[in-house]
Coordinates of C-alpha atoms in Angstrom, one line a residue:
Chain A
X1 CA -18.6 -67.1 -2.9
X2 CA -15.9 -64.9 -3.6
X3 CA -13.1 -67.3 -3.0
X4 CA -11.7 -65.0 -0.2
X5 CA -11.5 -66.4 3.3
X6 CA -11.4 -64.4 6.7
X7 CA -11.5 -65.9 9.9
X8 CA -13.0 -65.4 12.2
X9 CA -15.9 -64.3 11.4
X10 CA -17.1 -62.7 14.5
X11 CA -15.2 -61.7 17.7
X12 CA -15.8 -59.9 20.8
X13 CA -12.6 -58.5 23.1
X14 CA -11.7 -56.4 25.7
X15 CA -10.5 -53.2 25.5
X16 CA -6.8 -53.2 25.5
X17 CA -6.6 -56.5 24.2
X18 CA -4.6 -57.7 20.9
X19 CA -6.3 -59.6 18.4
X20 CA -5.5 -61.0 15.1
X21 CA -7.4 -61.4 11.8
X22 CA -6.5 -63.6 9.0
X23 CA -6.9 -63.8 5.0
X24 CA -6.7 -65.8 2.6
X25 CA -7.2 -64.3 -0.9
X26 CA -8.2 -66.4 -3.9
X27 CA -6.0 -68.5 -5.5
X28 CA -3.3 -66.6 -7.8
X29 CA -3.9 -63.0 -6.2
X30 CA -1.0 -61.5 -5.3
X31 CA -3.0 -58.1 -4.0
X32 CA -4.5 -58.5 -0.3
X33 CA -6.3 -55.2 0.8
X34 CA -7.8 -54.8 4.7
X35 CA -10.4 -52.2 4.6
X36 CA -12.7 -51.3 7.6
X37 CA -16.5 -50.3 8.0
X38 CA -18.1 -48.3 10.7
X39 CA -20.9 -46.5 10.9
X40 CA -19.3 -43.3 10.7
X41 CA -16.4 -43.7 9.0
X42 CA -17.8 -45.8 6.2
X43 CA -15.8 -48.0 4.0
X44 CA -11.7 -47.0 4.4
X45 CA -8.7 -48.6 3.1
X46 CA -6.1 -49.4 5.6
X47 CA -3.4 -50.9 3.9
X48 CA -2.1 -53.4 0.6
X49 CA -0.2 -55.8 0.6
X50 CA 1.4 -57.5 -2.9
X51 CA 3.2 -60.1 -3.3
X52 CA 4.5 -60.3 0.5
X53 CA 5.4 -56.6 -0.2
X54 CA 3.5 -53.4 1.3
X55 CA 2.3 -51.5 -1.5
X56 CA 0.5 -48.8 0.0
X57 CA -0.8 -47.3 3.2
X58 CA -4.2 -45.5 3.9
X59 CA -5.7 -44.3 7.3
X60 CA -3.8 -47.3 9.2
X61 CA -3.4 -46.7 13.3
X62 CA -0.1 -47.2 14.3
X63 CA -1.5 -49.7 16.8
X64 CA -2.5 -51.5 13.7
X65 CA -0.2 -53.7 12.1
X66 CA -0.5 -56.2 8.9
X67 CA 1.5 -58.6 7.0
X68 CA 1.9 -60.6 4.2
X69 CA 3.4 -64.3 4.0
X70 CA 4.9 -66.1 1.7
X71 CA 1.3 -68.4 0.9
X72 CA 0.2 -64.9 0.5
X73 CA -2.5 -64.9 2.9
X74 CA -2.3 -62.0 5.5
X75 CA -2.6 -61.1 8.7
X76 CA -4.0 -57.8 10.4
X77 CA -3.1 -57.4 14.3
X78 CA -4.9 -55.3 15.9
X79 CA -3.4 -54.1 19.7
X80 CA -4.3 -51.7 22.8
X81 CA -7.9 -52.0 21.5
X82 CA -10.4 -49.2 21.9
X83 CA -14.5 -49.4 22.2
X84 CA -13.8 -47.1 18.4
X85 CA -12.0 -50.0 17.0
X86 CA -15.4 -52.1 16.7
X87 CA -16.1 -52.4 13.3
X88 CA -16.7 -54.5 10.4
X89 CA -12.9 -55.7 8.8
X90 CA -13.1 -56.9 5.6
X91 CA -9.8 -58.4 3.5
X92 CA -10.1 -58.1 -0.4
X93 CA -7.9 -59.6 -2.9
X94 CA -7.4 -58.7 -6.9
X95 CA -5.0 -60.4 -9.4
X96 CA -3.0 -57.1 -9.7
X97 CA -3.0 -53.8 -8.8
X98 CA -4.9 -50.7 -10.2
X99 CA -7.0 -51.8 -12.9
X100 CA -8.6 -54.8 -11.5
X101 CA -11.6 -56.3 -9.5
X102 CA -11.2 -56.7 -5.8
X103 CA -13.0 -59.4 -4.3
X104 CA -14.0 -59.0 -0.8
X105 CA -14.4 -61.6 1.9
X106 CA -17.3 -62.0 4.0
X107 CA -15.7 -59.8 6.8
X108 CA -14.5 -59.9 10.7
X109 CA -17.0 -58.6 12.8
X110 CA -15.0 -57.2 16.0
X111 CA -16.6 -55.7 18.8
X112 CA -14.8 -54.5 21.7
X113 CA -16.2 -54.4 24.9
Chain B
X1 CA -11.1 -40.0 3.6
X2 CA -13.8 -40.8 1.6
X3 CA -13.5 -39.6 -2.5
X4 CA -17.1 -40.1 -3.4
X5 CA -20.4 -38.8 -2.3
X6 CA -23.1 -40.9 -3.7
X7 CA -27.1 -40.0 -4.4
X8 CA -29.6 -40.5 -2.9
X9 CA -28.5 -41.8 0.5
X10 CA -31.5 -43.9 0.4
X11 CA -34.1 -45.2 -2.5
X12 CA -37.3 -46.8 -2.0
X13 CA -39.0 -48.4 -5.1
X14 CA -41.5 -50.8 -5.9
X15 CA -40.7 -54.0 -7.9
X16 CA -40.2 -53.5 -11.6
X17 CA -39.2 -49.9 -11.2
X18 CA -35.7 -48.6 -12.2
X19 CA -33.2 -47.7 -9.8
X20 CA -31.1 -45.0 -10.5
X21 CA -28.3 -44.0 -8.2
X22 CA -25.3 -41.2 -8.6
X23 CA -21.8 -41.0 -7.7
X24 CA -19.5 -37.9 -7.8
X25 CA -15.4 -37.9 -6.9
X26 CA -12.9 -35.7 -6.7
X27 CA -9.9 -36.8 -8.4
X28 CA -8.5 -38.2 -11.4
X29 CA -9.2 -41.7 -11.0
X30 CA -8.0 -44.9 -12.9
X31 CA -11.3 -46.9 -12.9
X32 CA -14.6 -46.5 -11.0
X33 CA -15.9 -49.9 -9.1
X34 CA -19.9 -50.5 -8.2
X35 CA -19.9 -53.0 -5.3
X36 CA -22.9 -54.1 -3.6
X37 CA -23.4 -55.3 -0.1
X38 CA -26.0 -57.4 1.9
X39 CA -27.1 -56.4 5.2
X40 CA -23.3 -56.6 7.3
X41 CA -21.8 -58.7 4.9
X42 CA -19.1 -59.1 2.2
X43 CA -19.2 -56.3 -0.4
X44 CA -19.7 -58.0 -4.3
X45 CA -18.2 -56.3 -7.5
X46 CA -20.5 -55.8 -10.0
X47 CA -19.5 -53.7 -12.5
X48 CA -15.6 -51.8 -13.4
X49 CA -15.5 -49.1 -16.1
X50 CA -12.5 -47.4 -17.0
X51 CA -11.9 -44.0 -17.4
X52 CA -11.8 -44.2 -21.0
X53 CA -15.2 -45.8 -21.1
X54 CA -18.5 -44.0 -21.4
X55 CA -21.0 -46.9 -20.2
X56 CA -21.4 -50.1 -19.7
X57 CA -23.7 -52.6 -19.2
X58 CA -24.0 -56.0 -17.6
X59 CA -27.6 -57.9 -17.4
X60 CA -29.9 -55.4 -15.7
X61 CA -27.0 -53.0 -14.8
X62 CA -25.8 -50.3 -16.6
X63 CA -23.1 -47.9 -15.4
X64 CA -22.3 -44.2 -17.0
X65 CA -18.7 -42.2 -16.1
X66 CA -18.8 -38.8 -17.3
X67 CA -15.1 -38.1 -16.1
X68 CA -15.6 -34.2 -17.3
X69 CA -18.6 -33.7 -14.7
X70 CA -16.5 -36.7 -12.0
X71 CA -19.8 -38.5 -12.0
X72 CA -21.3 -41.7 -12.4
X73 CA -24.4 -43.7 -12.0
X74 CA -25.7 -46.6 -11.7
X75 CA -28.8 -47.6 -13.0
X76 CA -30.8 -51.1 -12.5
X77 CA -33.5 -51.7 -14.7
X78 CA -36.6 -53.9 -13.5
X79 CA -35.6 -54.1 -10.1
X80 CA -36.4 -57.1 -7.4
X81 CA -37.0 -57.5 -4.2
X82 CA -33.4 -59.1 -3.8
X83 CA -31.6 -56.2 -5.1
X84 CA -32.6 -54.5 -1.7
X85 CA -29.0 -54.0 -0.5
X86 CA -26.7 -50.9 -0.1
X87 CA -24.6 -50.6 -3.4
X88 CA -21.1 -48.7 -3.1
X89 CA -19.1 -46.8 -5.7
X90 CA -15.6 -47.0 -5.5
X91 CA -12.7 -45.0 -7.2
X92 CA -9.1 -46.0 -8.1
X93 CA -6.9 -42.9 -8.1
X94 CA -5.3 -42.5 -11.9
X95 CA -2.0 -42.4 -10.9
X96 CA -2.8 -45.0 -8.9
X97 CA -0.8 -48.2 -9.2
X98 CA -1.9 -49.9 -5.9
X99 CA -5.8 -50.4 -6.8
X100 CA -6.8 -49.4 -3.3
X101 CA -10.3 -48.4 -3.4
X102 CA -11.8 -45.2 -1.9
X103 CA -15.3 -45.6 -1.3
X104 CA -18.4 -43.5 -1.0
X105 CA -21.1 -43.4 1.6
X106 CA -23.3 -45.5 -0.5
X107 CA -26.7 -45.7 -1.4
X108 CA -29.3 -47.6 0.0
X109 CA -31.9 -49.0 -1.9
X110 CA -34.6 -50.7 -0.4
X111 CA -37.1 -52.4 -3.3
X112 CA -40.6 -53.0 -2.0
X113 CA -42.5 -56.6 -3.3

């Protein structure tokens, strides 16, 4: 057990639907990191959150949307869905920034229908 | 976009073989991450090395960077049947103070009982 929550764990929507996934790192990280996994994208890094502050931005559709609060568990919202935006979202958190271990939740399995 | 391209995209050994799989990236990086992952689920860390590191080991695991050639590898000695699972390596840019990961395509490795 990594120590880092997402819910849900699976979930199936329409297209053009909104949906929202949650995080909640381990206890004391101040990093949360969303990343997503297709099959033909692979792994990518959407965005970082630290400390209730973005930190930095990656491949991140402007449909896409994430935040931070001040528990520091996070949010990704996902909108106007698309059958491309079924994938495997995993949330990752590390202590710091750069020169630390992420530790990844189990993931959010969205498939969009 | 993806940093790393990893080698070979798929291994298949028998039980008590080594394992031996390569990662090359593009940029200065920070650190280098191995990360493994189970069929669909969470990815685990399992080893960091920094860029001023040559190897490192940790039980049956030992990792190389040779930051002059942008390569590492992996290597697992005496493998089992439950290391069967895809294992990932993951850069952190060197200027990098955000620790976002950028991934590679991964390797699977499928060890045979």
């Amino acid at each position: 057990d990594s120590g880092v929550t997402q819910t849900p764990k699976h979930l199936i929507t329409a297209t053009g639907q909104r949906v929202t996934l949650r995080c909640s790192p381990r206890s004391g990280d101040l990093s949360v990191y969303w990343y997503q996994q297709s099959l033909d994208q692979g792994l990518q890094f959407l965005i970082q959150y630290y400390n209730g502050e973005e930190r930095a931005k990656g491949n991140i559709l402007e449909r896409f949307s994430a935040q931070q609060f001040p528990d520091l568990h996070s949010e990704l919202n996902l909108s106007s869905l698309e059958l491309g935006d079924s994938a495997l979202y995993f949330c990752a958190s590390s202590a710091q920034g750069g020169s630390t271990e992420a530790f990844f939740g189990q993931g959010t399995r969205l498939t969009v229908v | 976009s993806q940093q790393g391209e990893e080698d070979p995209q798929a291994l298949s050994i028998q039980e008590g073989e080594n394992a031996t799989m390569n990662c090359s990236y593009k940029t200065s990086i920070n650190n280098l991450q191995w990360y493994r992952q189970n069929s669909g689920r969470g990815l685990v860390h399992l080893i960091l090395i920094r860029s001023n590191e040559r190897e490192k080991h940790s039980g049956r695991l030992r990792v190389t960077l040779d930051t002059s050639k942008k390569s590492s590898s992996l290597l697992i000695t005496a493998s089992r049947a439950a290391d069967t699972a895809s294992y990932f390596c993951a850069t952190v840019h060197g200027s990098s103070n955000t620790g976002k990961l950028i991934f590679g395509q991964g390797t699977t490795l499928q060890v045979k009982p």
